């Protein structure tokens, strides 16, 4: 049941959270929080996404705030550290924010950087975590097929757990997976799932060994669970640089998966200078709890976006709500 737009806007709070390190080209993350019947929920599609894509994120916010979550099969979720495209000498400081994390996801293929930068960063992560740590890399679809194959060969000595979204298209990923199969490095799909009109195409094509699933882009917890079930592949639940409220949505998704073989990308509250909760869902001993965090009115006030940005976001909510209304009427 789609709530009325007025019900969403009545409790909406637009926040602007400064980040500790530039990530994905931004230093400030904006989000809209709503208080639904079941608690606070979040709408935070990236600003460059069009309204059609962003409407899935609003559906997810409604799903978490207005619909009971599935039965939790676990009460804590192991999480990875996230290492932005920083210089190698900054790696130890980044990892120190992720208490007890045994796994690190390292951003590679950053525009303006070189493969040598990636090698130095991944080497620093491996040296910091030690031989027992797990190191995964994420190229965000920025390599072409040959670049990806070359880069993976250069990074393979650091014992990669998997490589995430190395190329943009399903066909490229499938071919890359064929080329590197002998190396024993799994391939994970992210953008090919969350930004695709058909999120199951990558599984049908045999292009990936596992899926990266994010609750907001996939329309919510229930929708994401259906996709994982139909794909029949292991899943890693990740975030989209959410506040603790959005991270809680991801944690409830991870808690409901029948199997959880990999540490999840739900430790990214550690990337913020401040958060909307007095008890933020930052990693402690490598895990986060499966809870709905309390939201602090004091912090909401302190992190309030300015009037122009608030108006921009609320207009976006209105447009996305109209899309959901039209979809519901079909």
Short mmCIF file of C-alpha atoms in Angstrom, two decimals:
data_model
loop_
_atom_site.label_atom_id
_atom_site.label_comp_id
_atom_site.label_asym_id
_atom_site.label_seq_id
_atom_site.Cartn_x
_atom_site.Cartn_y
_atom_site.Cartn_z
CA UNK A 1 0.00 0.00 0.00
CA UNK A 2 1.51 3.30 -1.11
CA UNK A 3 1.30 5.96 1.61
CA UNK A 4 -0.02 9.38 0.71
CA UNK A 5 2.55 11.94 -0.34
CA UNK A 6 1.40 14.18 2.49
CA UNK A 7 2.27 11.44 5.00
CA UNK A 8 5.81 11.27 3.64
CA UNK A 9 6.35 15.00 3.60
CA UNK A 10 4.91 15.47 7.09
CA UNK A 11 7.88 13.75 8.74
CA UNK A 12 10.56 14.36 6.09
CA UNK A 13 13.96 15.63 7.17
CA UNK A 14 16.67 16.40 4.64
CA UNK A 15 20.17 16.00 6.01
CA UNK A 16 23.67 16.74 4.74
CA UNK A 17 26.47 14.58 6.17
CA UNK A 18 30.13 15.57 5.73
CA UNK A 19 32.45 12.69 4.87
CA UNK A 20 35.90 11.90 6.21
CA UNK A 21 37.33 11.17 2.75
CA UNK A 22 36.27 12.04 -0.78
CA UNK A 23 34.40 9.04 -2.15
CA UNK A 24 32.57 8.58 -5.43
CA UNK A 25 33.45 12.18 -6.22
CA UNK A 26 31.63 13.64 -3.21
CA UNK A 27 32.61 14.99 0.20
CA UNK A 28 29.04 15.51 1.48
CA UNK A 29 26.22 12.94 1.37
CA UNK A 30 22.60 14.10 1.33
CA UNK A 31 19.56 12.03 2.27
CA UNK A 32 15.87 12.35 3.10
CA UNK A 33 14.61 10.59 6.21
CA UNK A 34 10.94 9.78 6.84
CA UNK A 35 9.33 8.39 9.98
CA UNK A 36 6.91 5.65 9.02
CA UNK A 37 4.64 3.54 11.22
CA UNK A 38 7.51 1.06 11.78
CA UNK A 39 10.25 3.62 12.33
CA UNK A 40 12.63 5.84 10.44
CA UNK A 41 13.50 5.07 6.83
CA UNK A 42 15.73 6.62 4.16
CA UNK A 43 15.57 7.90 0.57
CA UNK A 44 19.01 8.79 -0.80
CA UNK A 45 19.51 8.10 -4.51
CA UNK A 46 22.61 9.79 -5.87
CA UNK A 47 21.91 13.20 -7.35
CA UNK A 48 22.76 12.19 -10.92
CA UNK A 49 20.13 9.43 -11.04
CA UNK A 50 16.98 10.20 -13.01
CA UNK A 51 13.53 10.05 -11.47
CA UNK A 52 12.73 6.62 -12.89
CA UNK A 53 15.76 5.09 -11.21
CA UNK A 54 15.32 7.14 -8.06
CA UNK A 55 11.71 5.99 -7.67
CA UNK A 56 12.98 2.49 -6.80
CA UNK A 57 14.82 4.06 -3.87
CA UNK A 58 11.60 5.71 -2.68
CA UNK A 59 9.83 2.36 -2.96
CA UNK A 60 12.57 0.90 -0.74
CA UNK A 61 12.10 3.66 1.83
CA UNK A 62 8.38 2.96 1.97
CA UNK A 63 9.02 -0.79 2.15
CA UNK A 64 11.23 -0.33 5.23
CA UNK A 65 9.06 2.24 6.99
CA UNK A 66 5.62 0.85 6.28
CA UNK A 67 6.03 -2.93 5.80
CA UNK A 68 7.26 -5.44 8.39
CA UNK A 69 10.72 -6.80 7.64
CA UNK A 70 11.21 -10.52 6.91
CA UNK A 71 12.22 -12.86 9.70
CA UNK A 72 15.82 -12.28 10.74
CA UNK A 73 18.02 -15.38 10.67
CA UNK A 74 20.93 -13.63 12.43
CA UNK A 75 21.29 -10.65 14.75
CA UNK A 76 24.75 -9.43 13.70
CA UNK A 77 26.21 -8.84 10.26
CA UNK A 78 29.97 -9.09 9.56
CA UNK A 79 31.10 -6.11 7.49
CA UNK A 80 34.05 -5.10 5.37
CA UNK A 81 36.10 -1.93 5.50
CA UNK A 82 35.81 0.32 2.45
CA UNK A 83 39.02 1.87 1.15
CA UNK A 84 38.48 4.79 -1.25
CA UNK A 85 40.99 5.62 -3.98
CA UNK A 86 43.42 7.12 -1.48
CA UNK A 87 47.21 7.16 -1.61
CA UNK A 88 48.84 4.03 -0.24
CA UNK A 89 50.19 5.88 2.80
CA UNK A 90 46.61 6.77 3.85
CA UNK A 91 45.38 3.17 3.85
CA UNK A 92 46.23 2.33 7.47
CA UNK A 93 44.33 5.38 8.70
CA UNK A 94 41.25 4.41 6.68
CA UNK A 95 41.28 0.82 7.94
CA UNK A 96 41.63 2.01 11.53
CA UNK A 97 38.06 3.38 11.37
CA UNK A 98 36.67 -0.14 10.88
CA UNK A 99 37.07 -1.80 14.24
CA UNK A 100 37.81 -5.51 13.90
CA UNK A 101 37.07 -5.74 10.17
CA UNK A 102 38.82 -8.74 8.61
CA UNK A 103 37.86 -7.81 5.04
CA UNK A 104 38.51 -4.71 2.94
CA UNK A 105 36.93 -3.60 -0.32
CA UNK A 106 39.39 -1.45 -2.23
CA UNK A 107 38.33 1.02 -4.89
CA UNK A 108 40.38 0.79 -8.09
CA UNK A 109 40.23 2.25 -11.62
CA UNK A 110 39.71 5.76 -10.28
CA UNK A 111 39.65 8.30 -13.15
CA UNK A 112 42.92 10.23 -13.23
CA UNK A 113 44.86 7.46 -11.48
CA UNK A 114 46.98 4.64 -12.87
CA UNK A 115 47.24 0.90 -12.38
CA UNK A 116 50.41 1.56 -10.41
CA UNK A 117 48.30 3.59 -7.94
CA UNK A 118 45.89 0.65 -7.63
CA UNK A 119 48.72 -1.82 -7.06
CA UNK A 120 50.25 0.38 -4.35
CA UNK A 121 46.90 0.81 -2.59
CA UNK A 122 45.99 -2.88 -2.69
CA UNK A 123 49.48 -3.83 -1.53
CA UNK A 124 49.11 -1.45 1.44
CA UNK A 125 45.76 -3.00 2.33
CA UNK A 126 47.20 -6.52 2.18
CA UNK A 127 50.17 -5.51 4.33
CA UNK A 128 47.88 -3.83 6.90
CA UNK A 129 45.39 -6.70 7.11
CA UNK A 130 48.06 -9.41 7.00
CA UNK A 131 47.83 -12.80 5.29
CA UNK A 132 44.62 -13.74 7.13
CA UNK A 133 42.70 -10.71 5.85
CA UNK A 134 40.41 -10.74 2.85
CA UNK A 135 40.90 -8.22 0.06
CA UNK A 136 38.31 -7.54 -2.63
CA UNK A 137 38.51 -4.87 -5.33
CA UNK A 138 35.79 -2.76 -6.97
CA UNK A 139 36.30 -1.09 -10.36
CA UNK A 140 32.76 0.33 -10.66
CA UNK A 141 32.60 -0.76 -14.33
CA UNK A 142 35.43 1.60 -15.33
CA UNK A 143 37.73 -0.90 -17.08
CA UNK A 144 37.26 -2.19 -20.59
CA UNK A 145 37.74 -5.91 -21.11
CA UNK A 146 41.47 -5.87 -21.85
CA UNK A 147 42.20 -3.32 -19.11
CA UNK A 148 40.36 -5.49 -16.63
CA UNK A 149 42.27 -8.63 -17.57
CA UNK A 150 45.60 -6.80 -17.36
CA UNK A 151 44.75 -5.18 -14.02
CA UNK A 152 43.57 -8.41 -12.42
CA UNK A 153 46.83 -10.10 -13.38
CA UNK A 154 48.72 -7.22 -11.75
CA UNK A 155 46.61 -7.40 -8.57
CA UNK A 156 46.30 -11.18 -8.28
CA UNK A 157 49.47 -11.56 -6.15
CA UNK A 158 47.60 -9.88 -3.28
CA UNK A 159 45.22 -12.87 -3.01
CA UNK A 160 41.94 -11.29 -4.13
CA UNK A 161 38.71 -12.57 -2.62
CA UNK A 162 36.83 -11.36 -5.71
CA UNK A 163 36.71 -8.54 -8.24
CA UNK A 164 33.54 -6.45 -8.31
CA UNK A 165 32.00 -5.04 -11.49
CA UNK A 166 35.22 -4.90 -13.51
CA UNK A 167 33.48 -3.90 -16.77
CA UNK A 168 30.25 -2.19 -17.75
CA UNK A 169 28.35 -4.75 -19.80
CA UNK A 170 27.15 -8.25 -19.05
CA UNK A 171 28.87 -9.56 -22.18
CA UNK A 172 32.23 -8.07 -21.13
CA UNK A 173 31.94 -9.48 -17.62
CA UNK A 174 31.04 -12.91 -18.96
CA UNK A 175 34.06 -12.88 -21.31
CA UNK A 176 36.38 -11.66 -18.54
CA UNK A 177 35.14 -14.38 -16.22
CA UNK A 178 35.97 -16.92 -18.94
CA UNK A 179 39.46 -15.46 -19.42
CA UNK A 180 40.42 -15.44 -15.74
CA UNK A 181 38.68 -18.62 -14.66
CA UNK A 182 42.01 -20.44 -14.41
CA UNK A 183 43.14 -17.87 -11.82
CA UNK A 184 40.40 -18.84 -9.38
CA UNK A 185 39.31 -15.24 -8.75
CA UNK A 186 35.50 -14.91 -8.58
CA UNK A 187 33.68 -12.09 -10.37
CA UNK A 188 30.90 -10.14 -8.64
CA UNK A 189 28.22 -8.04 -10.34
CA UNK A 190 26.96 -4.77 -8.82
CA UNK A 191 25.90 -2.16 -11.39
CA UNK A 192 24.80 -4.99 -13.69
CA UNK A 193 22.24 -5.85 -11.00
CA UNK A 194 21.17 -2.61 -9.34
CA UNK A 195 21.19 -0.37 -12.44
CA UNK A 196 19.87 -2.92 -14.92
CA UNK A 197 16.34 -3.01 -16.27
CA UNK A 198 16.65 -6.78 -15.86
CA UNK A 199 18.67 -7.48 -12.68
CA UNK A 200 18.64 -11.22 -13.38
CA UNK A 201 20.30 -10.95 -16.82
CA UNK A 202 23.79 -11.27 -15.37
CA UNK A 203 22.87 -14.53 -13.62
CA UNK A 204 21.20 -16.00 -16.71
CA UNK A 205 24.28 -15.15 -18.78
CA UNK A 206 26.58 -16.94 -16.36
CA UNK A 207 28.57 -13.72 -16.10
CA UNK A 208 29.11 -13.65 -12.34
CA UNK A 209 29.97 -15.89 -9.44
CA UNK A 210 28.12 -13.73 -6.93
CA UNK A 211 25.83 -10.71 -6.72
CA UNK A 212 26.22 -7.43 -4.89
CA UNK A 213 22.75 -6.42 -3.71
CA UNK A 214 21.69 -3.08 -2.25
CA UNK A 215 18.27 -2.62 -0.70
CA UNK A 216 17.55 0.92 -1.86
CA UNK A 217 18.36 0.61 -5.59
CA UNK A 218 16.53 -2.72 -5.83
CA UNK A 219 13.28 -1.33 -4.46
CA UNK A 220 13.55 -2.58 -0.90
CA UNK A 221 14.28 -5.61 1.21
CA UNK A 222 11.49 -7.81 -0.14
CA UNK A 223 12.33 -7.09 -3.77
CA UNK A 224 16.05 -7.71 -3.20
CA UNK A 225 15.34 -11.04 -1.52
CA UNK A 226 13.30 -12.17 -4.52
CA UNK A 227 16.13 -11.24 -6.90
CA UNK A 228 18.69 -13.20 -4.87
CA UNK A 229 16.40 -16.22 -4.71
CA UNK A 230 15.71 -16.20 -8.44
CA UNK A 231 19.37 -15.63 -9.36
CA UNK A 232 20.50 -18.62 -7.33
CA UNK A 233 23.91 -17.07 -6.61
CA UNK A 234 25.63 -16.11 -3.35
CA UNK A 235 24.96 -12.50 -2.39
CA UNK A 236 26.90 -9.76 -0.66
CA UNK A 237 24.70 -7.02 0.80
CA UNK A 238 26.21 -3.60 0.38
CA UNK A 239 25.25 0.04 0.95
CA UNK A 240 25.12 3.18 -1.11
CA UNK A 241 26.89 5.38 1.48
CA UNK A 242 23.77 5.53 3.65
CA UNK A 243 23.11 7.05 7.04
CA UNK A 244 22.61 4.58 9.89
CA UNK A 245 18.95 4.40 8.87
CA UNK A 246 19.78 3.18 5.36
CA UNK A 247 22.45 0.86 6.75
CA UNK A 248 19.80 -0.67 9.02
CA UNK A 249 17.73 -1.41 5.93
CA UNK A 250 20.69 -3.27 4.45
CA UNK A 251 21.34 -5.09 7.71
CA UNK A 252 17.76 -6.37 7.81
CA UNK A 253 18.18 -7.59 4.23
CA UNK A 254 21.41 -9.40 5.11
CA UNK A 255 19.76 -10.88 8.21
CA UNK A 256 17.00 -12.41 6.10
CA UNK A 257 19.22 -14.14 3.52
CA UNK A 258 19.22 -17.94 3.92
CA UNK A 259 23.02 -17.97 3.46
CA UNK A 260 25.54 -15.23 4.13
CA UNK A 261 28.94 -16.45 2.94
CA UNK A 262 30.70 -13.10 2.63
CA UNK A 263 31.24 -10.06 4.83
CA UNK A 264 28.87 -7.28 3.80
CA UNK A 265 29.55 -3.74 2.63
CA UNK A 266 27.53 -2.19 5.45
CA UNK A 267 30.28 -0.48 7.43
CA UNK A 268 30.21 2.80 5.53
CA UNK A 269 28.85 4.94 8.38
CA UNK A 270 32.54 5.00 9.32
CA UNK A 271 33.00 7.28 6.29
CA UNK A 272 30.96 10.08 7.89
CA UNK A 273 32.14 12.79 10.25
CA UNK A 274 28.72 12.66 11.94
CA UNK A 275 25.52 10.63 11.71
CA UNK A 276 21.81 11.01 12.46
CA UNK A 277 21.91 8.58 15.38
CA UNK A 278 23.55 8.93 18.79
CA UNK A 279 24.47 5.25 18.44
CA UNK A 280 25.54 5.02 14.78
CA UNK A 281 25.88 1.67 13.05
CA UNK A 282 29.64 1.80 12.76
CA UNK A 283 31.53 -1.49 12.85
CA UNK A 284 32.49 -2.84 16.25
CA UNK A 285 34.62 -5.96 16.33
CA UNK A 286 33.92 -6.33 12.61
CA UNK A 287 30.12 -6.48 12.86
CA UNK A 288 27.03 -4.30 13.06
CA UNK A 289 23.80 -5.27 14.87
CA UNK A 290 20.49 -5.87 13.12
CA UNK A 291 18.48 -3.05 14.69
CA UNK A 292 16.49 0.03 13.77
CA UNK A 293 18.66 2.82 15.15
CA UNK A 294 17.15 5.65 17.11
CA UNK A 295 17.33 8.99 15.32
CA UNK A 296 18.40 12.04 17.28
CA UNK A 297 16.34 15.20 16.80
CA UNK A 298 19.38 17.18 17.91
CA UNK A 299 21.50 15.60 15.20
CA UNK A 300 18.77 16.03 12.60
CA UNK A 301 18.78 19.75 13.39
CA UNK A 302 22.57 19.99 13.32
CA UNK A 303 22.82 18.14 10.01
CA UNK A 304 19.87 19.86 8.34
CA UNK A 305 20.44 20.68 4.67
CA UNK A 306 20.04 24.29 3.62
CA UNK A 307 16.74 25.56 2.26
CA UNK A 308 17.67 25.20 -1.41
CA UNK A 309 18.85 21.61 -1.03
CA UNK A 310 15.83 20.75 1.11
CA UNK A 311 13.50 22.10 -1.57
CA UNK A 312 15.40 20.18 -4.26
CA UNK A 313 15.07 16.89 -2.40
CA UNK A 314 11.41 17.32 -1.50
CA UNK A 315 10.58 18.12 -5.12
CA UNK A 316 12.36 14.90 -6.02
CA UNK A 317 10.26 13.00 -3.51
CA UNK A 318 7.11 14.42 -5.11
CA UNK A 319 8.18 13.41 -8.63
CA UNK A 320 9.19 9.90 -7.56
CA UNK A 321 5.96 9.45 -5.63
CA UNK A 322 4.00 10.30 -8.80
CA UNK A 323 5.92 7.58 -10.65
CA UNK A 324 5.07 5.04 -7.93
CA UNK A 325 1.40 6.10 -8.10
CA UNK A 326 1.34 5.56 -11.86
CA UNK A 327 3.05 2.17 -11.50
CA UNK A 328 0.56 1.11 -8.82
CA UNK A 329 -2.33 2.03 -11.12
CA UNK A 330 -1.11 -0.20 -13.97
#
